[in-house]
Short mmCIF file of C-alpha atoms and ligand atoms in Angstrom, two decimals:
data_model
loop_
_atom_site.label_atom_id
_atom_site.label_comp_id
_atom_site.label_asym_id
_atom_site.label_seq_id
_atom_site.Cartn_x
_atom_site.Cartn_y
_atom_site.Cartn_z
CA MET A 312 0.00 0.00 0.00
CA GLU A 313 2.80 2.30 0.95
CA ILE A 314 4.40 1.64 -2.41
CA ILE A 315 1.27 2.71 -4.22
CA ARG A 316 0.78 5.89 -2.22
CA THR A 317 4.42 6.82 -2.62
CA ALA A 318 4.26 6.04 -6.33
CA GLN A 319 1.29 8.35 -6.77
CA ILE A 320 3.00 11.19 -4.95
CA LEU A 321 6.27 10.71 -6.85
CA ALA A 322 4.50 10.50 -10.17
CA ASN A 323 2.79 13.82 -9.50
CA ASN A 324 6.12 15.49 -8.83
CA THR A 325 8.60 13.75 -11.10
CA GLU A 326 8.89 12.15 -14.49
CA THR A 327 7.53 8.72 -15.17
CA PRO A 328 8.44 5.97 -15.62
CA PHE A 329 10.49 5.01 -12.58
CA TYR A 330 11.41 2.05 -10.46
CA LEU A 331 10.39 2.16 -6.82
CA TYR A 332 11.88 -0.22 -4.25
CA SER A 333 11.11 -1.03 -0.64
CA GLU A 334 13.95 -1.58 1.81
CA ILE A 335 11.60 -3.39 4.19
CA ALA A 336 10.71 -5.91 1.49
CA ILE A 337 14.38 -6.70 0.92
CA LYS A 338 15.07 -6.98 4.64
CA GLU A 339 12.18 -9.40 5.08
CA LYS A 340 13.75 -11.73 2.56
CA ILE A 341 17.20 -11.32 4.07
CA ASN A 342 15.80 -12.29 7.47
CA LEU A 343 14.01 -15.34 6.12
CA LEU A 344 17.24 -16.57 4.55
CA ARG A 345 19.43 -15.78 7.52
CA GLU A 346 17.09 -17.51 9.96
CA ARG A 347 17.14 -20.66 7.91
CA PHE A 348 20.80 -20.57 6.90
CA PRO A 349 22.85 -18.98 9.70
CA ASN A 350 26.64 -18.59 9.95
CA PRO A 351 29.01 -20.32 10.24
CA LEU A 352 27.67 -23.49 8.61
CA TYR A 353 26.22 -21.39 5.81
CA GLU A 354 27.35 -18.42 3.80
CA ILE A 355 24.91 -16.41 1.73
CA LEU A 356 26.03 -14.51 -1.34
CA TYR A 357 23.84 -12.15 -3.32
CA ALA A 358 24.02 -12.64 -7.09
CA MET A 359 24.20 -8.93 -7.85
CA LYS A 360 23.30 -9.29 -11.50
CA ALA A 361 19.66 -9.37 -10.34
CA ASN A 362 19.86 -5.75 -9.19
CA SER A 363 23.13 -3.90 -8.83
CA ASN A 364 21.94 -0.52 -7.64
CA PRO A 365 24.58 0.44 -5.05
CA GLU A 366 21.98 1.46 -2.44
CA ILE A 367 20.28 -1.92 -2.77
CA LEU A 368 23.67 -3.62 -2.52
CA LYS A 369 24.49 -1.68 0.64
CA ILE A 370 21.30 -2.92 2.30
CA ILE A 371 22.25 -6.47 1.44
CA ILE A 372 25.95 -6.43 2.29
CA GLY A 373 25.11 -4.46 5.44
CA SER A 374 23.40 -7.59 6.70
CA GLY A 375 26.55 -9.66 6.31
CA ILE A 376 25.69 -11.20 2.96
CA GLY A 377 28.54 -11.51 0.44
CA ILE A 378 28.57 -10.77 -3.28
CA ASP A 379 28.51 -13.01 -6.30
CA ALA A 380 29.72 -10.91 -9.24
CA CYS A 381 29.79 -11.99 -12.86
CA SER A 382 31.68 -9.19 -14.61
CA ILE A 383 34.60 -6.91 -13.82
CA GLU A 384 32.17 -4.01 -13.74
CA GLU A 385 30.11 -5.76 -11.08
CA LEU A 386 33.29 -6.39 -9.11
CA GLN A 387 34.18 -2.75 -9.33
CA ILE A 388 30.73 -1.68 -8.13
CA ALA A 389 30.95 -4.13 -5.23
CA GLN A 390 34.40 -2.77 -4.33
CA LEU A 391 33.29 0.85 -4.66
CA ILE A 392 30.67 0.35 -1.98
CA GLY A 393 33.27 -1.23 0.28
CA THR A 394 32.57 -4.96 0.12
CA ASP A 395 35.40 -6.94 1.76
CA SER A 396 37.40 -8.80 -0.85
CA ASN A 397 37.02 -12.08 1.02
CA LYS A 398 33.24 -11.67 0.67
CA ILE A 399 33.37 -11.21 -3.09
CA TYR A 400 33.14 -14.22 -5.35
CA TYR A 401 33.95 -13.77 -8.99
CA ASN A 402 31.98 -16.16 -11.11
CA ALA A 403 32.03 -15.07 -14.74
CA ASP A 404 31.66 -17.20 -17.81
CA CYS A 405 34.35 -17.26 -20.50
CA LEU A 406 37.01 -15.74 -18.25
CA THR A 407 39.52 -13.51 -20.01
CA ASP A 408 43.16 -13.23 -18.94
CA LYS A 409 42.37 -9.74 -17.70
CA GLU A 410 39.51 -10.96 -15.52
CA ILE A 411 41.63 -13.68 -13.96
CA ASP A 412 44.46 -11.20 -13.35
CA TYR A 413 42.01 -8.77 -11.76
CA ALA A 414 40.48 -11.36 -9.44
CA VAL A 415 43.87 -12.70 -8.35
CA SER A 416 45.49 -9.31 -7.83
CA ASN A 417 42.49 -8.18 -5.77
CA LYS A 418 42.59 -11.44 -3.77
CA LEU A 419 38.98 -12.28 -4.59
CA ASN A 420 37.38 -15.68 -4.48
CA LEU A 421 37.59 -16.94 -8.03
CA VAL A 422 35.17 -19.48 -9.44
CA VAL A 423 36.53 -21.19 -12.53
CA GLY A 424 34.43 -23.24 -14.91
CA SER A 425 36.66 -24.35 -17.76
CA ILE A 426 39.79 -26.40 -18.19
CA ASP A 427 41.57 -23.78 -20.29
CA ALA A 428 41.10 -21.10 -17.63
CA ILE A 429 42.51 -23.53 -15.06
CA GLU A 430 45.51 -24.11 -17.33
CA PHE A 431 46.07 -20.37 -17.56
CA LEU A 432 45.94 -20.09 -13.76
CA ALA A 433 48.32 -23.01 -13.43
CA GLN A 434 50.86 -21.21 -15.62
CA ARG A 435 50.58 -17.80 -14.07
CA TYR A 436 49.30 -18.21 -10.52
CA SER A 437 50.67 -21.38 -9.06
CA GLY A 438 49.68 -21.49 -5.39
CA TYR A 439 46.35 -19.66 -5.72
CA SER A 440 43.14 -21.19 -4.39
CA ILE A 441 40.11 -21.52 -6.58
CA HIS A 442 36.53 -22.69 -6.57
CA LEU A 443 35.68 -25.12 -9.32
CA ARG A 444 32.40 -24.60 -11.14
CA VAL A 445 30.86 -27.90 -12.07
CA ASN A 446 28.14 -28.88 -14.48
CA SER A 447 26.47 -31.56 -12.40
CA GLY A 448 24.04 -32.45 -15.16
CA VAL A 449 20.97 -31.31 -13.20
CA GLY A 450 19.57 -28.04 -14.50
CA SER A 451 16.25 -26.23 -14.35
CA GLY A 452 14.74 -22.78 -14.63
CA HIS A 453 11.64 -20.75 -15.46
CA SER A 454 12.74 -20.60 -19.12
CA ASP A 455 15.23 -22.53 -21.27
CA SER A 456 17.34 -19.37 -21.44
CA VAL A 457 18.13 -19.54 -17.73
CA VAL A 458 19.00 -23.21 -17.26
CA THR A 459 22.67 -23.27 -16.29
CA ASN A 460 23.40 -26.95 -15.80
CA GLY A 461 22.77 -30.04 -17.87
CA GLU A 462 23.50 -31.31 -21.35
CA LEU A 463 22.81 -28.06 -23.15
CA SER A 464 24.45 -25.68 -20.72
CA LYS A 465 27.67 -23.81 -21.46
CA PHE A 466 28.60 -23.45 -17.79
CA GLY A 467 31.05 -25.33 -15.64
CA VAL A 468 33.44 -28.21 -15.99
CA SER A 469 31.62 -31.39 -16.95
CA LEU A 470 31.72 -34.27 -14.51
CA TYR A 471 33.89 -36.31 -16.88
CA GLU A 472 36.57 -33.60 -16.84
CA ILE A 473 36.72 -33.13 -13.08
CA ASP A 474 39.66 -35.49 -12.65
CA LYS A 475 41.58 -33.58 -15.27
CA ALA A 476 40.86 -30.30 -13.48
CA ILE A 477 42.05 -31.81 -10.21
CA GLU A 478 45.25 -33.06 -11.86
CA ILE A 479 46.14 -29.73 -13.44
CA CYS A 480 45.56 -27.95 -10.16
CA ALA A 481 47.57 -30.45 -8.16
CA ALA A 482 50.52 -30.15 -10.55
CA ALA A 483 50.53 -26.35 -10.12
CA SER A 484 49.86 -26.37 -6.35
CA ILE A 485 46.51 -24.73 -6.92
CA SER A 486 44.14 -25.81 -4.21
CA ILE A 487 40.50 -26.28 -4.98
CA THR A 488 38.91 -24.99 -1.81
CA GLY A 489 35.37 -24.86 -3.11
CA ILE A 490 33.11 -26.49 -5.64
CA HIS A 491 30.17 -24.70 -7.18
CA SER A 492 27.14 -25.61 -9.21
CA HIS A 493 24.13 -23.46 -10.14
CA ILE A 494 21.13 -25.23 -11.67
CA GLY A 495 19.47 -22.18 -13.20
CA SER A 496 17.03 -19.51 -12.27
CA GLY A 497 13.52 -19.35 -10.96
CA ASP A 498 12.28 -22.92 -10.60
CA LEU A 499 9.41 -22.81 -8.12
CA SER A 500 10.05 -26.35 -6.93
CA PRO A 501 13.13 -27.09 -4.82
CA ASP A 502 13.44 -30.61 -6.23
CA SER A 503 16.17 -29.89 -8.79
CA TYR A 504 18.04 -27.77 -6.28
CA ILE A 505 18.11 -30.69 -3.90
CA ALA A 506 18.97 -33.22 -6.61
CA ASN A 507 21.93 -31.06 -7.62
CA ALA A 508 22.99 -30.68 -3.99
CA LYS A 509 23.10 -34.46 -3.59
CA ILE A 510 25.40 -34.82 -6.59
CA MET A 511 27.64 -32.03 -5.34
CA VAL A 512 27.94 -33.50 -1.86
CA GLU A 513 28.85 -36.86 -3.37
CA LEU A 514 31.35 -35.17 -5.67
CA SER A 515 32.91 -33.31 -2.77
CA LYS A 516 34.49 -36.57 -1.58
CA LYS A 517 36.96 -36.34 -4.46
CA PHE A 518 38.48 -33.16 -3.07
CA THR A 519 41.02 -33.03 -0.29
CA SER A 520 41.14 -29.36 0.68
CA LEU A 521 37.51 -28.36 0.42
CA LYS A 522 36.20 -25.55 2.61
CA SER A 523 32.89 -24.89 0.89
CA ILE A 524 30.27 -26.28 -1.44
CA ASN A 525 28.30 -23.65 -3.31
CA PHE A 526 24.89 -24.80 -4.49
CA GLY A 527 24.18 -21.65 -6.48
CA GLY A 528 21.06 -19.53 -6.48
CA GLY A 529 17.88 -19.95 -8.42
CA PHE A 530 15.25 -19.93 -5.66
CA GLY A 531 12.01 -19.38 -7.51
CA PHE A 532 9.69 -16.45 -7.07
CA ASP A 533 6.03 -17.05 -7.76
CA TYR A 534 5.04 -13.93 -9.71
CA LYS A 535 1.54 -15.17 -10.36
CA ASN A 536 0.27 -16.78 -7.18
CA GLY A 537 2.58 -15.41 -4.52
CA GLN A 538 3.44 -18.83 -3.05
CA SER A 539 6.63 -18.56 -1.05
CA PHE A 540 9.61 -20.67 -2.01
CA ASP A 541 10.08 -23.73 0.17
CA LEU A 542 13.27 -22.89 2.04
CA ASP A 543 12.40 -25.41 4.78
CA ASN A 544 12.57 -28.25 2.33
CA ILE A 545 16.05 -27.21 1.23
CA PHE A 546 17.13 -26.70 4.81
CA SER A 547 16.07 -30.19 5.91
CA SER A 548 17.63 -31.76 2.82
CA PHE A 549 20.90 -30.01 3.64
CA ASN A 550 20.79 -31.38 7.16
CA GLN A 551 20.16 -34.89 5.92
CA LEU A 552 22.95 -34.57 3.39
CA ARG A 553 25.39 -33.43 6.03
CA GLU A 554 24.55 -36.34 8.24
CA SER A 555 24.47 -39.06 5.62
CA SER A 556 27.66 -37.95 3.88
CA GLY A 557 29.72 -37.26 6.96
CA ILE A 558 30.83 -33.88 5.67
CA GLY A 559 32.46 -32.05 8.53
CA ASN A 560 31.31 -28.73 9.92
CA ASP A 561 34.48 -27.18 8.56
CA VAL A 562 32.92 -27.35 5.09
CA LYS A 563 30.35 -24.59 4.76
CA PHE A 564 27.43 -24.58 2.40
CA ILE A 565 27.14 -21.49 0.22
CA LEU A 566 23.89 -20.26 -1.33
CA GLU A 567 23.80 -17.43 -3.83
CA PRO A 568 20.29 -16.22 -4.55
CA GLY A 569 19.66 -13.15 -6.63
CA ARG A 570 15.98 -12.97 -7.53
CA TYR A 571 14.80 -14.28 -4.16
CA LEU A 572 16.18 -11.29 -2.29
CA VAL A 573 14.94 -8.49 -4.51
CA ALA A 574 12.13 -9.52 -6.87
CA SER A 575 9.23 -8.49 -4.65
CA SER A 576 10.92 -5.28 -3.51
CA GLY A 577 10.46 -3.37 -6.76
CA SER A 578 7.71 -1.93 -8.91
CA LEU A 579 7.91 -0.20 -12.25
CA ILE A 580 5.58 2.78 -12.33
CA ALA A 581 4.52 4.04 -15.74
CA ARG A 582 1.95 6.42 -17.13
CA VAL A 583 -0.72 5.48 -19.63
CA CYS A 584 -0.22 7.41 -22.86
CA SER A 585 -2.84 5.77 -24.96
CA VAL A 586 -5.92 3.60 -24.63
CA LYS A 587 -7.29 2.41 -27.93
CA ASN A 588 -9.53 -0.13 -29.55
CA GLY A 589 -7.47 -2.18 -31.99
CA ILE A 590 -8.93 -4.56 -34.55
CA MET A 591 -9.21 -7.39 -32.07
CA ARG A 592 -8.12 -5.99 -28.74
CA LYS A 593 -8.18 -3.01 -26.43
CA TYR A 594 -4.68 -1.67 -25.82
CA ILE A 595 -3.20 0.21 -22.89
CA GLY A 596 -0.02 1.92 -24.09
CA LEU A 597 2.59 3.01 -21.54
CA ASP A 598 5.49 5.46 -21.43
CA THR A 599 7.87 2.53 -20.90
CA GLY A 600 8.81 -0.61 -22.79
CA PHE A 601 11.06 -3.63 -22.78
CA ASN A 602 14.03 -1.29 -22.85
CA HIS A 603 13.16 -0.64 -19.18
CA PHE A 604 11.73 -3.99 -18.21
CA ALA A 605 12.58 -6.91 -20.44
CA ARG A 606 11.26 -10.00 -18.66
CA CYS A 607 7.85 -10.08 -20.32
CA PHE A 608 9.36 -9.64 -23.76
CA LEU A 609 12.27 -12.04 -23.20
CA TYR A 610 10.62 -14.85 -21.28
CA ASN A 611 6.94 -14.20 -21.73
CA ALA A 612 7.01 -13.66 -17.97
CA TRP A 613 3.80 -12.93 -16.06
CA HIS A 614 3.79 -9.86 -13.81
CA GLU A 615 0.87 -8.46 -11.89
CA ILE A 616 -0.25 -5.14 -13.36
CA VAL A 617 -2.56 -2.70 -11.63
CA ASN A 618 -4.05 0.64 -12.47
CA ILE A 619 -3.15 2.70 -9.41
CA THR A 620 -5.12 5.76 -10.48
CA SER A 621 -8.50 4.12 -10.67
CA ASN A 622 -9.24 0.63 -9.58
CA GLU A 623 -13.02 0.77 -9.38
CA GLY A 624 -15.96 0.44 -11.69
CA PRO A 625 -16.25 -1.85 -14.69
CA THR A 626 -13.29 -3.93 -15.82
CA TYR A 627 -12.14 -4.69 -19.35
CA LEU A 628 -9.72 -7.04 -21.01
CA TYR A 629 -6.68 -5.16 -22.23
CA ASP A 630 -3.33 -5.88 -23.80
CA VAL A 631 -0.80 -3.77 -21.90
CA VAL A 632 1.94 -2.65 -24.25
CA GLY A 633 5.10 -0.56 -24.27
CA ASN A 634 6.09 2.38 -26.42
CA LEU A 635 8.91 0.83 -28.44
CA CYS A 636 8.78 0.43 -32.17
CA GLN A 637 8.55 -3.31 -32.10
CA SER A 638 5.31 -5.27 -31.94
CA GLY A 639 6.68 -7.70 -29.34
CA ASP A 640 6.82 -4.87 -26.82
CA VAL A 641 4.01 -6.31 -24.71
CA PHE A 642 3.82 -6.54 -20.92
CA ALA A 643 0.62 -8.55 -20.72
CA ARG A 644 -2.05 -9.95 -23.01
CA GLN A 645 -5.74 -10.03 -22.17
CA ARG A 646 -5.44 -8.72 -18.65
CA MET A 647 -8.56 -7.73 -16.73
CA LEU A 648 -8.10 -4.17 -15.50
CA ALA A 649 -10.24 -1.33 -14.29
CA LYS A 650 -11.42 1.00 -17.04
CA THR A 651 -8.24 2.85 -17.91
CA LYS A 652 -7.72 6.22 -19.52
CA ARG A 653 -4.83 8.28 -20.83
CA GLY A 654 -2.91 9.80 -17.89
CA ASP A 655 -3.59 6.97 -15.42
CA LEU A 656 -0.69 5.40 -13.56
CA ILE A 657 0.13 1.74 -13.97
CA CYS A 658 2.18 -0.35 -11.57
CA ILE A 659 4.01 -3.41 -12.89
CA LYS A 660 4.77 -5.40 -9.77
CA ASP A 661 7.65 -7.55 -8.58
CA THR A 662 10.17 -5.97 -10.92
CA GLY A 663 13.00 -5.71 -8.37
CA ALA A 664 15.00 -8.54 -9.95
CA TYR A 665 16.24 -8.50 -13.53
CA GLY A 666 14.39 -5.24 -14.10
CA TYR A 667 16.63 -2.21 -14.28
CA ALA A 668 19.55 -4.65 -14.43
CA MET A 669 18.47 -5.78 -17.89
CA SER A 670 17.42 -2.38 -19.20
CA SER A 671 18.87 -0.90 -22.37
CA ASN A 672 18.84 2.18 -24.56
CA PHE A 673 16.93 0.51 -27.39
CA ASN A 674 15.19 3.12 -29.55
CA SER A 675 17.81 5.48 -28.06
CA ARG A 676 15.52 6.05 -25.13
CA CYS A 677 16.91 6.95 -21.71
CA ARG A 678 16.79 4.59 -18.78
CA PRO A 679 14.45 5.60 -15.95
CA ALA A 680 15.16 6.74 -12.39
CA GLU A 681 15.12 4.50 -9.34
CA TYR A 682 13.73 5.43 -5.92
CA LEU A 683 13.92 3.65 -2.59
CA ILE A 684 11.48 3.80 0.30
CA ASP A 685 13.80 3.18 3.25
CA SER A 686 12.95 1.41 6.49
CA THR A 687 11.85 4.66 8.12
CA GLY A 688 9.42 5.45 5.31
CA ASN A 689 11.54 8.10 3.61
CA THR A 690 11.69 8.02 -0.15
CA GLN A 691 14.94 8.89 -1.91
CA LEU A 692 16.24 8.97 -5.42
CA ILE A 693 18.87 6.24 -5.70
CA ARG A 694 19.64 6.64 -9.39
CA ARG A 695 18.67 9.54 -11.59
CA ALA A 696 17.06 9.02 -14.96
CA GLU A 697 19.38 9.23 -17.92
CA SER A 698 19.34 12.23 -20.20
CA ILE A 699 20.28 12.61 -23.85
CA GLU A 700 23.77 13.66 -22.68
CA ASP A 701 24.30 10.23 -21.14
CA ILE A 702 23.38 8.64 -24.43
CA ILE A 703 25.50 10.77 -26.72
CA THR A 704 28.53 10.87 -24.45
CA THR A 705 30.05 7.81 -26.12
CA HIS A 706 29.43 9.13 -29.63
CA ILE A 707 32.46 10.14 -31.63
CA GLN A 708 32.01 13.53 -33.25
CA GLY A 709 33.77 14.89 -36.28
CA ARG A 710 34.96 11.80 -38.13
CA LYS A 711 37.44 12.82 -40.81
C1 PLP B 1145 22.29 -15.75 -11.94
C2 PLP B 1145 23.06 -16.53 -10.97
C3 PLP B 1145 22.62 -16.66 -9.66
C4 PLP B 1145 21.32 -16.09 -9.17
O1 PLP B 1145 20.21 -16.64 -9.79
P1 PLP B 1145 18.77 -16.27 -9.21
O2 PLP B 1145 17.84 -17.08 -10.00
O3 PLP B 1145 18.56 -14.81 -9.42
O4 PLP B 1145 18.77 -16.65 -7.77
C5 PLP B 1145 23.42 -17.34 -8.77
N1 PLP B 1145 24.58 -17.88 -9.14
C6 PLP B 1145 25.05 -17.78 -10.40
C7 PLP B 1145 26.35 -18.38 -10.73
C8 PLP B 1145 24.30 -17.12 -11.35
O5 PLP B 1145 24.76 -17.03 -12.60
#
C-alpha cells in the first residue's frame, strides 16, 4: 500500500516511468534466509546481477551477505561500496586473462568453470586457491534461457573432466577450496536444487582441501500466485545430506540467490499514454517498454499489473503494451483491468530482480530513475534518470 501511495505522490512530482523499491521488502527476505541458513555453517552470497543498484547492494551487504559478481564491472561496483574482498566471489563465464588477473590481484574468491582457464591459472598463478564450477548435469529454470546446468548448458566443468581439473591444479599447487554448481534460475520447486545438492555432496568426496560447497542460487519467485519458495525443504535436505555424507562442519554450504532477495521489492511505475480499440483488442499503451523492463518480452514472464489511479468500476480485457517500435513490446495480453484512460498510472509489480539490471537504450531512449522507500518510510532517489547527454557521451564527433 505504501508503495502505491508513494508512487502516486512521486509520479505527480517527477517524471515517469520510474522504479520504486522497498527496503523493508528486501530486509524481510534477508531475514528469512538468515534464519534458515545462519553462519558459520552457511554463507549467503547475493548474485548482484539481479539488481546492482549500489543502495540496494548496501542494504544487502550491510546484513553480512557476500557478493557473487559476474563481470569486472560488477566487481568494481561491489568494491566501490566497500565490500570486503574475502566476501566477493567472482563467477564469470568465458574468463579472459584480464579478468583472472584482476580477481587474483584483488585477492577475490575466483570461481573457474573451464579447463583452459585452469591451465592459464596453473601457468601464471601457481599457489592460488580456486573454486571449481561444475556442471552436475541437473539443470532447471523458469525458461530454457536460464537453465545453467545439464547437457545443453555452457557453464562449468563437466563431470567427466573433473579429474583432469584436479590433476592440473595439483601439478601447479593450486588448491580447490570450493566447488560450485548453479542449476538455473527461478524454478518454483526445490526438487532440482536438492537433486543437484546431492550430486555435489557426493562429488565433494573427491576433493582433499575443500572448505565450501556452493549450491548456487535460483530460488524461484512465484510472480503469479505469490506462493513462497520452500526454504524449509532445502534446509532439511541439507541437514540430511550433512549427516548421511559425513561432511564435517568445517565445510560450509554457500547459497547465492539473486531474484529471491529483490524480486518483490520493486515496482515499475509508468503512465498510460494511450488507450485504444485495436482490430481485435483493447490496448493500454505506456510510457515505458522492454528497454526498461525486459522479462515479459524475453521470457513471456507474467507480472501483476494494476491501475493505481482508478481501480473501481467496470473492468475490461486489455493488452498492456510498451512504447517501443517493435510489436513484441508487450507486458501482458488479455489482462482484466479497471477501465483505464490516458494519464492513469500503472504499476508493474515484482520488478525488483532482472528489471533495471536488464534495461537498455533501445530506440535510443533513456533509462528511468530508481527510488527507494527506506525502512523509516523516507523516499529517496537512488539513481537519476538518464538524459540525452548520457546517451550521446560515447558518440564520436567529427569523423574525418
Ligand atoms: C544468476 C546466478 C545466480 C542467481 O540466480 P537467481 O535465480 O537470481 O537466484 C546465482 N549464481 C550464479 C552463478 C548465477 O549465474
